[in-house]
């Protein structure tokens, strides 16, 4: 601004250099003032350039004011402001400017649609996005590669994968952005298998993946517990010289940790030149979920000294590690430091971790008192659920029934509460109440979530559910499992029928226990892999007590390491011992 003479003519190179520089808002306001005093205060071309910079400076209010004083907005101005507001995440304003553009009878271009569709994706407004899609077709941009890529990303992010795939399949040529959007859409919606199938198609067509492709694939591997595929991705990243940036590195850490290979996750962590709070948190969480509570707390201590300040997610990770590791004193200290040292307000997730930690340690009275002292308002159902699980673990049926009945009053549509209450009633010998709970579930059409387990063999994932016989080798798998369980019984295994909901008959419970999904998956894995290979299972629900006991025996009679990732954590079984020390 000290170069006054060249600025006397607003079309000078010096003036445009200032606008391109992305100035601070106050300086941009001075530029605006200079335009006014120079007689160019309503010059549309100059105001359009100024509007883009003001939006980049994140002042949406000033952006709107500048737009309102611009005479006769043309398509260039509308496209510029719609693109800028979408780019800098003023998504609602982007949609509103698009609407104003339509009202002004100015025809949108492909640039308009790509920006406003991105805004719809950020807002997750499926109905509005569909309307804009219709307008895309009316305006003749239905085959435009950039607009189609934006539509694929929008539908995938909004969860409408059927339409996303239809748009994708109809593209005459597909950009890498479109491939990545579709792959990411599958992964974000829990369809990891479909994500990899699409990647295989992409690979066969000779489309070269980039870093975002691998981030999505690693996330899919983490979901499936597909360590073999994850290792292949890692090898490809290294072999082709991709930059191990913080996003890709963190994805690798998360993949290895969620596949049960904590040592490899730590190798990646130690090799990274840049670590942010997400990276530290991923490694701490990896330690915690795999049963390395002490290591998680130690790494948290290093983060306090060497790393960025922990955030609320970091505290959830370390408190969960303390809960699963029985580290009560450490957990109390971590929880206190959250507010005392970092000024963070504990949320529901932190309260759940504390109740879980105290409850698992048998400190039920302290856990109950902790809940009662929570303010303001009534604690979230998840907090009571944590206490309920502890009551069942420690067989405190009096408190368990009280907690379960309270849960049903505040969250009556959750079938999991009814299942837990039914089991607690049964363990307490209250079979009349078991029948009552079963009848309530029947009247409300509530069903227990179906459990399933997956296993990766030779980079292919297989899924099993209880009693499932869809696999072409089912007869062999069942025979192998029967022989395996006979060997386990010879070694001392005794079935725990209380692991099955007590609303079913005894014979059905025995059958359900024998052919739980994780047992079927393990039997298949033992059949199909060599003796030196660890068996890795992923289950969508928590592992039951009977399966937990059985797998300890299987690890002995089969002389094989077995790693099971359930809904909450990892269980590393070896030589008859689990890494959770029966504390889960």
Coordinates of C-alpha atoms in Angstrom, one line a residue:
X1 CA 0.0 0.0 0.0
X2 CA 3.0 2.2 0.2
X3 CA 3.3 2.2 -3.6
X4 CA 0.8 4.9 -4.0
X5 CA 1.4 6.2 -7.5
X6 CA 0.8 2.9 -9.5
X7 CA -2.4 2.4 -7.5
X8 CA -3.9 5.6 -8.9
X9 CA -4.9 3.5 -11.9
X10 CA -6.7 0.4 -10.6
X11 CA -6.0 -1.6 -13.8
X12 CA -2.2 -1.4 -13.1
X13 CA -0.1 -4.5 -12.5
X14 CA 0.6 -3.4 -9.0
X15 CA -3.1 -3.3 -8.1
X16 CA -3.7 -6.8 -9.5
X17 CA -0.7 -8.1 -7.7
X18 CA -2.2 -6.9 -4.4
X19 CA -5.4 -8.6 -5.1
X20 CA -3.7 -11.9 -6.0
X21 CA -1.6 -11.8 -2.8
X22 CA -4.5 -12.9 -0.6
X23 CA -4.3 -9.9 1.7
X24 CA -5.5 -9.6 5.2
X25 CA -9.1 -8.4 5.5
X26 CA -8.2 -5.0 6.7
X27 CA -5.9 -4.4 3.8
X28 CA -8.6 -5.6 1.4
X29 CA -11.0 -3.1 2.9
X30 CA -8.4 -0.4 2.2
X31 CA -8.2 -1.6 -1.4
X32 CA -12.0 -1.3 -1.6
X33 CA -11.8 2.2 -0.2
X34 CA -9.2 3.1 -2.8
X35 CA -11.5 1.8 -5.5
X36 CA -14.2 4.1 -4.2
X37 CA -12.2 7.2 -4.0
X38 CA -10.7 6.5 -7.4
X39 CA -14.1 6.3 -9.0
X40 CA -14.1 2.6 -9.5
X41 CA -16.3 1.6 -6.6
X42 CA -18.9 0.0 -8.8
X43 CA -16.6 -1.4 -11.4
X44 CA -17.9 -5.0 -11.9
X45 CA -14.6 -6.6 -13.1
X46 CA -12.6 -5.1 -10.2
X47 CA -15.2 -5.9 -7.6
X48 CA -15.4 -9.5 -8.8
X49 CA -11.6 -9.9 -8.2
X50 CA -12.0 -8.2 -4.8
X51 CA -14.9 -10.5 -3.9
X52 CA -12.9 -13.6 -4.5
X53 CA -10.1 -12.4 -2.2
X54 CA -12.5 -11.3 0.5
X55 CA -14.1 -14.7 0.5
X56 CA -10.7 -16.3 0.7
X57 CA -10.0 -14.1 3.8
X58 CA -13.1 -15.9 5.3
X59 CA -15.3 -12.9 5.7
X60 CA -18.6 -14.0 4.3
X61 CA -20.5 -11.0 5.6
X62 CA -18.2 -8.6 3.7
X63 CA -18.4 -10.9 0.6
X64 CA -22.2 -10.6 0.6
X65 CA -22.0 -6.8 1.0
X66 CA -19.6 -6.4 -1.9
X67 CA -21.9 -8.6 -4.1
X68 CA -24.9 -6.4 -3.3
X69 CA -23.1 -3.2 -4.4
X70 CA -21.9 -4.8 -7.7
X71 CA -24.1 -3.5 -10.5
X72 CA -25.6 -5.9 -13.0
X73 CA -24.0 -9.2 -11.9
X74 CA -23.0 -11.3 -14.9
X75 CA -22.2 -15.0 -15.3
X76 CA -18.5 -14.4 -14.5
X77 CA -19.3 -12.8 -11.2
X78 CA -21.8 -15.5 -10.2
X79 CA -19.4 -18.3 -11.1
X80 CA -16.6 -16.6 -9.2
X81 CA -18.6 -16.1 -6.1
X82 CA -20.3 -19.6 -6.2
X83 CA -16.8 -21.2 -6.7
X84 CA -15.2 -19.1 -3.9
X85 CA -18.0 -19.8 -1.4
X86 CA -17.9 -23.5 -2.2
X87 CA -14.1 -23.7 -2.0
X88 CA -13.9 -22.0 1.4
X89 CA -16.8 -24.0 2.8
X90 CA -19.5 -21.3 2.9
X91 CA -21.7 -24.0 1.3
X92 CA -25.1 -22.6 2.1
X93 CA -24.1 -19.2 0.6
X94 CA -22.9 -21.1 -2.5
X95 CA -26.3 -22.6 -2.9
X96 CA -28.1 -19.3 -2.2
X97 CA -25.9 -17.5 -4.9
X98 CA -26.7 -20.3 -7.3
X99 CA -30.4 -19.8 -6.6
X100 CA -30.1 -16.0 -7.2
X101 CA -28.3 -16.7 -10.4
X102 CA -31.2 -18.8 -11.7
X103 CA -33.7 -16.1 -10.6
X104 CA -31.6 -13.6 -12.5
X105 CA -32.1 -15.7 -15.6
X106 CA -28.4 -16.2 -16.1
X107 CA -27.5 -19.6 -17.6
X108 CA -25.2 -21.7 -15.4
X109 CA -22.1 -23.2 -16.9
X110 CA -20.2 -26.4 -16.1
X111 CA -18.1 -24.4 -13.6
X112 CA -21.3 -23.3 -11.8
X113 CA -22.5 -26.9 -11.5
X114 CA -19.3 -28.4 -10.3
X115 CA -19.1 -25.8 -7.5
X116 CA -22.7 -25.9 -6.3
X117 CA -22.8 -29.7 -6.4
X118 CA -19.7 -29.7 -4.2
X119 CA -21.5 -27.4 -1.8
X120 CA -24.5 -29.8 -1.7
X121 CA -22.2 -32.6 -0.9
X122 CA -20.7 -30.6 2.0
X123 CA -24.2 -29.9 3.3
X124 CA -25.4 -33.5 2.7
X125 CA -28.7 -32.2 1.2
X126 CA -29.7 -35.0 -1.0
X127 CA -33.1 -33.5 -2.2
X128 CA -31.5 -30.2 -3.3
X129 CA -28.6 -32.0 -5.0
X130 CA -31.1 -34.1 -7.0
X131 CA -32.9 -31.0 -8.1
X132 CA -29.6 -29.5 -9.3
X133 CA -28.8 -32.8 -11.1
X134 CA -32.1 -32.3 -13.0
X135 CA -31.0 -28.8 -13.9
X136 CA -27.7 -30.2 -15.1
X137 CA -29.5 -32.5 -17.6
X138 CA -31.9 -29.7 -18.7
X139 CA -28.9 -27.4 -19.4
X140 CA -27.1 -30.1 -21.4
X141 CA -24.2 -30.9 -19.1
X142 CA -25.2 -34.5 -18.4
X143 CA -22.1 -35.9 -20.1
X144 CA -19.6 -33.3 -18.9
X145 CA -16.8 -35.2 -17.2
X146 CA -16.2 -32.5 -14.5
X147 CA -19.9 -32.2 -13.7
X148 CA -20.3 -36.0 -13.6
X149 CA -17.3 -36.3 -11.3
X150 CA -18.9 -33.8 -9.0
X151 CA -22.2 -35.7 -9.1
X152 CA -20.5 -39.0 -8.3
X153 CA -18.8 -37.4 -5.3
X154 CA -22.1 -35.8 -4.1
X155 CA -24.2 -39.0 -4.3
X156 CA -21.4 -41.1 -2.7
X157 CA -20.9 -38.7 0.1
X158 CA -24.7 -38.4 0.7
X159 CA -25.0 -42.2 0.9
X160 CA -26.9 -42.8 -2.3
X161 CA -24.5 -45.2 -3.8
X162 CA -26.9 -46.7 -6.3
X163 CA -27.3 -43.4 -8.1
X164 CA -23.6 -42.6 -7.7
X165 CA -22.7 -45.8 -9.4
X166 CA -25.2 -45.2 -12.2
X167 CA -23.7 -41.8 -12.9
X168 CA -20.2 -43.3 -12.7
X169 CA -21.0 -46.2 -15.1
X170 CA -22.5 -43.8 -17.7
X171 CA -19.4 -41.6 -17.8
X172 CA -17.9 -41.7 -21.3
X173 CA -14.5 -41.3 -19.7
X174 CA -13.7 -41.3 -16.0
X175 CA -11.3 -39.0 -14.3
X176 CA -9.2 -40.1 -11.4
X177 CA -11.3 -37.9 -9.2
X178 CA -14.4 -39.9 -10.2
X179 CA -12.7 -43.2 -9.4
X180 CA -11.5 -41.9 -6.1
X181 CA -14.9 -40.5 -5.2
X182 CA -16.7 -43.8 -5.9
X183 CA -14.1 -45.9 -4.0
X184 CA -14.2 -43.5 -1.1
X185 CA -18.0 -43.6 -1.2
X186 CA -18.0 -47.3 -0.8
X187 CA -15.5 -47.2 2.1
X188 CA -17.4 -44.3 3.9
X189 CA -20.6 -46.4 3.8
X190 CA -19.1 -49.6 5.1
X191 CA -18.8 -51.4 1.8
X192 CA -15.1 -52.1 1.8
X193 CA -15.4 -55.2 -0.4
X194 CA -17.1 -53.1 -3.1
X195 CA -14.4 -50.5 -2.8
X196 CA -11.7 -53.0 -3.5
X197 CA -13.6 -54.6 -6.4
X198 CA -13.9 -51.2 -8.0
X199 CA -10.2 -50.6 -7.4
X200 CA -9.4 -53.9 -9.2
X201 CA -11.4 -52.7 -12.1
X202 CA -9.6 -49.3 -12.1
X203 CA -6.2 -51.2 -11.9
X204 CA -7.1 -53.4 -14.9
X205 CA -8.0 -50.4 -17.0
X206 CA -4.6 -48.9 -16.4
X207 CA -5.7 -45.9 -14.3
X208 CA -2.8 -44.9 -12.1
X209 CA -3.9 -44.4 -8.5
X210 CA -2.7 -41.4 -6.4
X211 CA -2.3 -40.7 -2.7
X212 CA -6.1 -40.2 -2.0
X213 CA -6.8 -43.6 -3.7
X214 CA -4.5 -45.3 -1.3
X215 CA -5.9 -43.5 1.7
X216 CA -9.4 -44.8 0.8
X217 CA -8.0 -48.3 0.2
X218 CA -6.2 -48.4 3.5
X219 CA -9.4 -47.3 5.2
X220 CA -11.2 -50.2 3.5
X221 CA -8.5 -52.6 4.6
X222 CA -8.8 -51.4 8.2
X223 CA -12.6 -52.0 8.1
X224 CA -12.2 -55.5 6.7
X225 CA -9.1 -56.4 8.8
X226 CA -7.5 -57.3 5.4
X227 CA -3.8 -57.2 6.4
X228 CA -2.6 -58.8 3.2
X229 CA -4.2 -56.2 1.0
X230 CA -3.1 -53.5 3.3
X231 CA 0.5 -54.7 3.1
X232 CA 0.2 -54.8 -0.7
X233 CA -1.0 -51.1 -0.7
X234 CA 2.0 -50.2 1.5
X235 CA 4.4 -51.9 -0.8
X236 CA 3.0 -50.2 -3.8
X237 CA 3.2 -46.8 -2.1
X238 CA 6.9 -47.4 -1.3
X239 CA 7.8 -49.0 -4.6
X240 CA 6.3 -46.1 -6.6
X241 CA 7.9 -43.4 -4.5
X242 CA 4.7 -41.8 -3.2
X243 CA 5.3 -39.1 -0.6
X244 CA 4.6 -40.4 2.9
X245 CA 2.7 -37.4 3.9
X246 CA 0.9 -37.1 7.2
X247 CA -2.5 -38.2 5.8
X248 CA -1.1 -41.3 4.0
X249 CA 1.2 -42.2 6.9
X250 CA -1.7 -41.9 9.5
X251 CA -3.9 -44.1 7.2
X252 CA -1.1 -46.8 7.3
X253 CA -0.8 -46.6 11.1
X254 CA -4.6 -47.0 11.4
X255 CA -4.7 -49.9 9.0
X256 CA -1.9 -51.9 10.7
X257 CA -3.4 -51.2 14.1
X258 CA -6.9 -52.2 13.2
X259 CA -5.5 -55.3 11.6
X260 CA -3.8 -56.2 14.8
X261 CA -0.2 -55.6 13.7
X262 CA 0.8 -53.0 16.3
X263 CA 4.6 -53.4 15.8
X264 CA 4.2 -52.5 12.1
X265 CA 2.0 -49.5 13.0
X266 CA 4.8 -48.3 15.3
X267 CA 7.4 -48.7 12.6
X268 CA 5.4 -46.4 10.3
X269 CA 4.9 -44.0 13.2
X270 CA 8.6 -43.8 14.0
X271 CA 9.5 -43.4 10.3
X272 CA 7.3 -40.4 9.7
X273 CA 9.0 -36.9 9.4
X274 CA 5.7 -35.1 10.3
X275 CA 3.3 -36.1 13.0
X276 CA 0.1 -34.2 13.8
X277 CA -2.5 -34.8 16.5
X278 CA -4.4 -37.3 14.4
X279 CA -1.2 -39.4 13.9
X280 CA -0.4 -39.4 17.6
X281 CA -4.0 -40.3 18.4
X282 CA -4.1 -43.1 15.9
X283 CA -1.0 -44.7 17.4
X284 CA -2.3 -44.3 21.0
X285 CA -5.7 -45.8 19.9
X286 CA -3.9 -48.7 18.2
X287 CA -2.1 -49.6 21.4
X288 CA -5.2 -49.3 23.4
X289 CA -7.5 -51.5 21.2
X290 CA -4.8 -54.2 21.0
X291 CA -4.4 -54.5 24.7
X292 CA -1.2 -52.4 25.1
X293 CA -2.6 -50.1 27.8
X294 CA 0.8 -49.3 29.4
X295 CA 2.3 -48.4 26.0
X296 CA -0.7 -46.2 25.2
X297 CA -0.2 -44.2 28.4
X298 CA 3.6 -44.0 27.8
X299 CA 3.1 -42.7 24.3
X300 CA 0.5 -40.2 25.6
X301 CA 3.2 -39.0 28.0
X302 CA 5.6 -38.5 25.1
X303 CA 3.0 -36.6 23.2
X304 CA 2.6 -34.2 26.1
X305 CA 6.3 -33.4 25.9
X306 CA 7.1 -33.7 22.2
X307 CA 3.9 -33.5 20.2
X308 CA 1.0 -31.2 19.6
X309 CA -1.6 -30.7 22.4
X310 CA -3.9 -33.6 22.6
X311 CA -7.5 -33.0 21.6
X312 CA -10.8 -34.6 22.9
X313 CA -10.4 -37.6 20.6
X314 CA -6.9 -38.3 22.0
X315 CA -8.3 -38.4 25.5
X316 CA -11.0 -40.9 24.4
X317 CA -8.2 -43.1 23.0
X318 CA -6.1 -43.0 26.1
X319 CA -9.0 -43.4 28.5
X320 CA -10.3 -46.4 26.6
X321 CA -6.8 -47.9 26.8
X322 CA -6.8 -47.4 30.5
X323 CA -10.3 -49.0 30.8
X324 CA -9.3 -52.1 28.8
X325 CA -5.9 -52.4 30.5
X326 CA -7.2 -52.0 34.1
X327 CA -5.1 -48.9 34.6
X328 CA -7.4 -47.1 37.0
X329 CA -5.0 -44.7 38.7
X330 CA -3.5 -43.7 35.3
X331 CA -7.1 -43.2 34.0
X332 CA -8.0 -40.9 36.9
X333 CA -4.9 -38.9 36.2
X334 CA -5.6 -38.6 32.5
X335 CA -9.2 -37.6 33.0
X336 CA -8.2 -34.9 35.5
X337 CA -5.5 -33.5 33.2
X338 CA -8.0 -33.1 30.4
X339 CA -9.6 -30.1 32.1
X340 CA -6.9 -29.0 34.6
X341 CA -4.1 -28.8 32.0
X342 CA -5.7 -28.5 28.6
X343 CA -9.0 -26.7 29.4
X344 CA -11.1 -29.4 27.6
X345 CA -14.6 -30.1 28.7
X346 CA -15.2 -33.9 29.0
X347 CA -18.0 -35.1 26.8
X348 CA -20.2 -38.2 26.7
X349 CA -17.4 -40.4 25.3
X350 CA -15.1 -39.5 28.1
X351 CA -17.7 -40.2 30.7
X352 CA -18.4 -43.6 29.1
X353 CA -14.7 -44.5 29.3
X354 CA -14.5 -43.5 33.0
X355 CA -17.6 -45.6 33.9
X356 CA -16.2 -48.5 31.8
X357 CA -12.8 -48.2 33.5
X358 CA -14.3 -48.1 37.0
X359 CA -16.9 -50.8 36.3
X360 CA -14.4 -53.3 34.8
X361 CA -12.2 -52.9 37.8
X362 CA -15.2 -53.8 40.0
X363 CA -15.6 -50.3 41.5
X364 CA -19.3 -50.4 40.8
X365 CA -20.2 -48.0 43.6
X366 CA -17.7 -45.4 42.4
X367 CA -18.9 -45.8 38.8
X368 CA -22.5 -45.4 39.9
X369 CA -21.6 -42.3 42.0
X370 CA -19.7 -40.9 39.0
X371 CA -22.8 -41.1 36.9
X372 CA -25.0 -39.5 39.5
X373 CA -22.7 -36.5 39.8
X374 CA -22.7 -35.8 36.0
X375 CA -24.3 -32.4 35.2
X376 CA -26.2 -31.0 33.5
X377 CA -29.2 -33.2 32.8
X378 CA -29.5 -36.9 32.6
X379 CA -26.5 -38.9 31.5
X380 CA -26.5 -40.3 28.0
X381 CA -27.8 -43.9 27.6
X382 CA -24.2 -45.0 26.6
X383 CA -23.0 -44.1 30.1
X384 CA -25.6 -46.4 31.7
X385 CA -24.8 -49.1 29.2
X386 CA -21.2 -49.1 30.3
X387 CA -22.3 -49.6 33.9
X388 CA -24.7 -52.3 32.9
X389 CA -21.9 -54.3 31.2
X390 CA -19.9 -54.1 34.4
X391 CA -22.8 -55.3 36.5
X392 CA -23.1 -58.4 34.3
X393 CA -19.3 -59.0 34.4
X394 CA -19.2 -58.8 38.2
X395 CA -22.6 -60.5 38.6
X396 CA -24.1 -57.6 40.6
X397 CA -27.6 -58.4 39.4
X398 CA -29.4 -56.1 41.8
X399 CA -27.7 -53.0 40.5
X400 CA -27.8 -54.5 36.9
X401 CA -31.5 -54.8 36.9
X402 CA -31.9 -51.3 38.2
X403 CA -29.6 -49.9 35.5
X404 CA -31.2 -52.0 32.7
X405 CA -34.7 -50.9 33.6
X406 CA -33.6 -47.3 33.7
X407 CA -32.1 -47.7 30.2
X408 CA -35.3 -49.1 28.8
X409 CA -37.2 -46.1 30.2
X410 CA -34.8 -43.6 28.4
X411 CA -34.0 -45.6 25.3
X412 CA -36.8 -48.1 24.7
X413 CA -36.1 -48.9 21.0
X414 CA -32.6 -50.3 21.5
X415 CA -32.7 -54.1 21.2
X416 CA -29.3 -54.5 22.9
X417 CA -30.7 -53.2 26.2
X418 CA -33.4 -55.9 26.1
X419 CA -30.9 -58.6 25.4
X420 CA -28.6 -57.5 28.2
X421 CA -31.6 -57.3 30.6
X422 CA -32.8 -60.7 29.6
X423 CA -29.5 -62.2 30.3
X424 CA -29.1 -60.5 33.7
X425 CA -32.6 -61.7 34.7
X426 CA -31.7 -65.2 33.6
X427 CA -28.4 -65.2 35.5
X428 CA -30.3 -63.9 38.6
X429 CA -32.8 -66.8 38.2
X430 CA -35.8 -64.5 37.3
X431 CA -37.1 -66.6 34.4
X432 CA -40.5 -64.9 34.6
X433 CA -38.9 -61.6 33.8
X434 CA -36.9 -63.2 30.9
X435 CA -40.3 -64.2 29.4
X436 CA -41.6 -60.7 29.9
X437 CA -38.6 -59.1 28.1
X438 CA -39.0 -61.6 25.2
X439 CA -42.6 -60.7 24.8
X440 CA -41.9 -56.9 24.9
X441 CA -39.3 -57.4 22.1
X442 CA -41.8 -59.5 20.1
X443 CA -44.5 -56.8 20.4
X444 CA -42.2 -54.0 19.4
X445 CA -40.7 -56.1 16.5
X446 CA -37.2 -55.6 18.0
X447 CA -34.5 -58.1 17.0
X448 CA -31.0 -58.7 18.1
X449 CA -28.5 -57.5 15.6
X450 CA -27.2 -60.3 13.4
X451 CA -23.6 -61.2 14.1
X452 CA -21.1 -62.0 11.4
X453 CA -17.3 -62.6 11.1
X454 CA -15.0 -62.0 8.2
X455 CA -11.6 -63.5 7.5
X456 CA -9.0 -62.7 4.8
X457 CA -7.4 -65.7 3.0
X458 CA -5.0 -65.2 0.1
X459 CA -6.1 -61.5 -0.2
X460 CA -9.8 -62.5 -0.5
X461 CA -12.3 -61.8 2.2
X462 CA -14.9 -64.4 3.3
X463 CA -18.0 -63.8 5.6
X464 CA -19.7 -66.2 8.0
X465 CA -22.8 -65.9 10.1
X466 CA -24.2 -68.2 12.8
X467 CA -25.2 -71.5 11.2
X468 CA -24.4 -70.2 7.8
X469 CA -24.1 -72.9 5.1
X470 CA -23.8 -70.7 2.0
X471 CA -20.1 -71.4 1.5
X472 CA -19.4 -74.1 -1.1
X473 CA -17.2 -75.9 1.4
X474 CA -19.7 -75.7 4.3
X475 CA -19.8 -79.5 4.9
X476 CA -16.0 -79.6 5.2
X477 CA -16.0 -76.5 7.4
X478 CA -18.6 -77.9 9.8
X479 CA -16.9 -81.2 10.0
X480 CA -13.6 -79.6 10.7
X481 CA -15.2 -77.4 13.4
X482 CA -16.9 -80.4 15.1
X483 CA -13.6 -82.2 15.2
X484 CA -11.8 -79.1 16.5
X485 CA -14.3 -78.5 19.3
X486 CA -14.1 -82.2 20.3
X487 CA -10.4 -81.7 20.7
X488 CA -11.0 -78.6 22.8
X489 CA -13.4 -80.5 25.1
X490 CA -10.8 -83.1 25.5
X491 CA -8.4 -80.4 26.6
X492 CA -10.9 -79.0 29.2
X493 CA -13.2 -76.7 27.3
X494 CA -16.8 -76.4 28.7
X495 CA -19.5 -74.5 26.8
X496 CA -21.0 -71.5 28.5
X497 CA -24.7 -71.5 27.5
X498 CA -25.3 -68.1 29.2
X499 CA -23.6 -66.5 26.3
X500 CA -26.7 -66.9 24.2
X501 CA -29.9 -64.9 24.9
X502 CA -32.2 -66.9 27.1
X503 CA -35.3 -66.5 25.0
X504 CA -34.3 -69.5 22.9
X505 CA -34.6 -73.2 23.9
X506 CA -31.6 -75.1 25.4
X507 CA -31.1 -77.2 22.3
X508 CA -31.1 -74.0 20.1
X509 CA -28.6 -72.4 22.5
X510 CA -26.2 -75.3 22.2
X511 CA -26.4 -75.2 18.4
X512 CA -25.9 -71.4 18.4
X513 CA -22.9 -71.7 20.6
X514 CA -21.3 -74.5 18.5
X515 CA -21.6 -72.6 15.2
X516 CA -21.1 -69.0 16.1
X517 CA -19.7 -67.0 13.2
X518 CA -16.2 -66.5 14.7
X519 CA -15.8 -70.3 15.2
X520 CA -16.8 -71.0 11.6
X521 CA -14.4 -68.3 10.3
X522 CA -11.6 -69.7 12.5
X523 CA -12.2 -73.3 11.3
X524 CA -12.1 -72.1 7.6
X525 CA -8.9 -70.2 8.3
X526 CA -7.2 -73.2 9.9
X527 CA -8.2 -75.3 6.9
X528 CA -6.9 -72.9 4.3
X529 CA -3.7 -71.5 5.7
X530 CA -0.3 -72.9 6.6
X531 CA 0.7 -73.6 10.2
X532 CA 2.9 -70.5 10.5
X533 CA 0.1 -68.1 9.5
X534 CA -1.8 -66.3 12.3
X535 CA -5.6 -66.4 11.9
X536 CA -7.2 -62.9 11.8
X537 CA -11.0 -62.5 12.4
X538 CA -13.1 -59.4 12.4
X539 CA -16.5 -59.5 14.1
X540 CA -19.2 -56.8 13.9
X541 CA -20.4 -57.5 17.5
X542 CA -18.6 -58.1 20.8
X543 CA -17.2 -61.5 21.2
X544 CA -19.3 -63.7 23.6
X545 CA -17.8 -65.3 26.7
X546 CA -18.2 -68.8 25.2
X547 CA -16.3 -68.0 22.0
X548 CA -13.7 -66.2 24.0
X549 CA -13.2 -69.3 26.2
X550 CA -13.3 -71.7 23.2
X551 CA -10.7 -69.7 21.1
X552 CA -8.2 -69.9 24.0
X553 CA -8.4 -73.7 23.8
X554 CA -8.3 -73.6 20.0
X555 CA -5.1 -71.6 20.1
X556 CA -3.6 -74.5 22.1
X557 CA -4.9 -77.6 20.3
X558 CA -4.3 -76.0 16.8
X559 CA -1.0 -74.4 18.0
X560 CA -1.9 -71.3 16.2
X561 CA -2.0 -67.6 17.1
X562 CA -5.6 -66.2 16.6
X563 CA -6.4 -62.5 16.5
X564 CA -10.0 -61.4 16.8
X565 CA -11.2 -57.8 16.4
X566 CA -14.6 -57.4 17.8
X567 CA -16.8 -54.3 18.0
X568 CA -14.7 -52.7 20.8
X569 CA -11.2 -54.1 20.8
X570 CA -8.6 -56.8 19.8
X571 CA -8.1 -60.2 21.4
X572 CA -4.7 -61.8 20.7
X573 CA -5.0 -65.5 21.6
X574 CA -1.8 -67.5 21.9
X575 CA -1.0 -70.6 23.9
X576 CA -4.3 -70.5 25.7
X577 CA -4.0 -66.9 26.9
X578 CA -5.7 -63.8 25.5
X579 CA -4.1 -60.4 25.5
X580 CA -7.1 -58.9 27.2
X581 CA -6.5 -61.2 30.2
X582 CA -10.2 -62.0 30.2
X583 CA -10.8 -58.3 30.9
X584 CA -13.1 -57.0 28.2

